[in-house]
């Protein structure tokens, strides 16, 4: 793959049609990218990943904990989580949509 052109709304439609919270839309050896959506009041049950990751908040408001750090997040927030660090979204007050980038590619 040399390039990918996508709109978040289209990716979100594909995710919704799959019935899953996470939809991967890009996979190359050096990275993967996906859209993760959690409803207001939902529980984030993810476990630590083996890869570094970056989140970009597309919509919503919540709190985010990574290790011993805790932060309120909203549209435009960018979050980095190192590999193997326990992290979680909680107190989700508005549906949370996050672009997620893993490097290297998520295993």
Short mmCIF file of C-alpha atoms in Angstrom, two decimals:
data_model
loop_
_atom_site.label_atom_id
_atom_site.label_comp_id
_atom_site.label_asym_id
_atom_site.label_seq_id
_atom_site.Cartn_x
_atom_site.Cartn_y
_atom_site.Cartn_z
CA UNK A 1 0.00 0.00 0.00
CA UNK A 2 1.40 3.37 -1.02
CA UNK A 3 -1.35 5.62 0.31
CA UNK A 4 -4.69 5.60 2.11
CA UNK A 5 -7.32 8.31 1.89
CA UNK A 6 -10.23 7.88 4.29
CA UNK A 7 -12.80 9.90 6.18
CA UNK A 8 -13.43 9.25 9.87
CA UNK A 9 -17.19 9.17 9.25
CA UNK A 10 -16.79 6.36 6.70
CA UNK A 11 -14.47 4.42 9.01
CA UNK A 12 -17.01 4.86 11.82
CA UNK A 13 -19.80 3.49 9.58
CA UNK A 14 -17.70 0.41 8.80
CA UNK A 15 -17.01 -0.05 12.52
CA UNK A 16 -20.69 0.29 13.41
CA UNK A 17 -21.68 -2.23 10.71
CA UNK A 18 -19.20 -4.72 12.17
CA UNK A 19 -20.84 -4.40 15.59
CA UNK A 20 -17.42 -4.04 17.22
CA UNK A 21 -15.91 -1.27 19.34
CA UNK A 22 -12.64 -1.24 17.36
CA UNK A 23 -12.17 -1.22 13.59
CA UNK A 24 -8.69 -1.46 12.10
CA UNK A 25 -8.46 0.47 8.83
CA UNK A 26 -4.73 0.37 8.17
CA UNK A 27 -2.08 -2.33 8.57
CA UNK A 28 1.49 -2.12 7.34
CA UNK A 29 4.55 -3.71 8.99
CA UNK A 30 5.57 -0.51 10.78
CA UNK A 31 2.14 0.43 12.18
CA UNK A 32 -1.59 -0.19 12.41
CA UNK A 33 -4.41 2.32 12.79
CA UNK A 34 -8.00 1.95 13.87
CA UNK A 35 -11.04 3.68 15.29
CA UNK A 36 -12.13 2.81 18.85
CA UNK A 37 -15.57 3.96 20.05
CA UNK A 38 -16.94 3.73 23.59
CA UNK A 39 -20.50 4.77 24.49
CA UNK A 40 -21.19 7.21 27.31
CA UNK A 41 -21.05 5.25 30.55
CA UNK A 42 -19.23 2.30 28.95
CA UNK A 43 -16.42 0.33 30.56
CA UNK A 44 -13.08 0.21 28.75
CA UNK A 45 -11.89 -3.38 29.16
CA UNK A 46 -8.69 -3.19 27.11
CA UNK A 47 -5.45 -4.72 28.35
CA UNK A 48 -1.92 -3.32 27.91
CA UNK A 49 -0.53 -3.68 24.40
CA UNK A 50 2.87 -4.90 23.25
CA UNK A 51 3.24 -1.82 21.03
CA UNK A 52 3.52 1.92 21.65
CA UNK A 53 0.30 3.72 20.79
CA UNK A 54 -1.11 7.16 20.17
CA UNK A 55 -4.76 8.13 20.61
CA UNK A 56 -6.39 11.18 19.03
CA UNK A 57 -9.82 12.12 20.41
CA UNK A 58 -12.21 12.71 17.49
CA UNK A 59 -15.29 13.22 19.68
CA UNK A 60 -16.43 12.83 23.25
CA UNK A 61 -15.30 13.53 26.80
CA UNK A 62 -13.91 11.20 29.45
CA UNK A 63 -11.04 10.64 31.83
CA UNK A 64 -7.93 8.67 30.95
CA UNK A 65 -5.50 6.88 33.22
CA UNK A 66 -2.11 5.54 32.12
CA UNK A 67 0.11 4.16 34.86
CA UNK A 68 -0.13 6.70 37.68
CA UNK A 69 -1.12 9.60 35.39
CA UNK A 70 -4.75 10.71 35.14
CA UNK A 71 -6.18 13.32 32.77
CA UNK A 72 -9.48 14.70 31.52
CA UNK A 73 -9.68 14.32 27.74
CA UNK A 74 -11.89 15.82 25.03
CA UNK A 75 -11.95 16.57 21.30
CA UNK A 76 -8.43 17.28 20.04
CA UNK A 77 -6.59 15.56 22.91
CA UNK A 78 -3.55 13.51 21.87
CA UNK A 79 -2.37 10.72 24.17
CA UNK A 80 0.77 8.58 24.01
CA UNK A 81 1.01 5.25 25.86
CA UNK A 82 4.24 3.26 25.92
CA UNK A 83 4.12 -0.47 25.27
CA UNK A 84 2.99 -2.62 28.23
CA UNK A 85 1.65 0.34 30.28
CA UNK A 86 -1.77 -0.33 31.80
CA UNK A 87 -4.25 2.33 30.64
CA UNK A 88 -7.98 2.91 30.58
CA UNK A 89 -10.70 5.37 29.58
CA UNK A 90 -13.33 5.92 32.28
CA UNK A 91 -16.06 8.35 33.38
CA UNK A 92 -17.10 8.55 29.73
CA UNK A 93 -19.69 11.35 29.72
CA UNK A 94 -20.05 11.66 25.91
CA UNK A 95 -19.54 8.90 23.32
CA UNK A 96 -15.79 8.66 22.85
CA UNK A 97 -14.34 8.14 19.36
CA UNK A 98 -10.58 7.69 19.18
CA UNK A 99 -8.19 7.25 16.30
CA UNK A 100 -5.60 4.74 17.50
CA UNK A 101 -2.14 4.27 16.03
CA UNK A 102 0.09 1.33 17.06
CA UNK A 103 3.81 1.11 16.24
CA UNK A 104 5.06 -1.32 15.22
CA UNK A 105 1.98 -3.05 13.81
CA UNK A 106 -0.30 -4.43 16.53
CA UNK A 107 0.23 -8.13 17.10
#
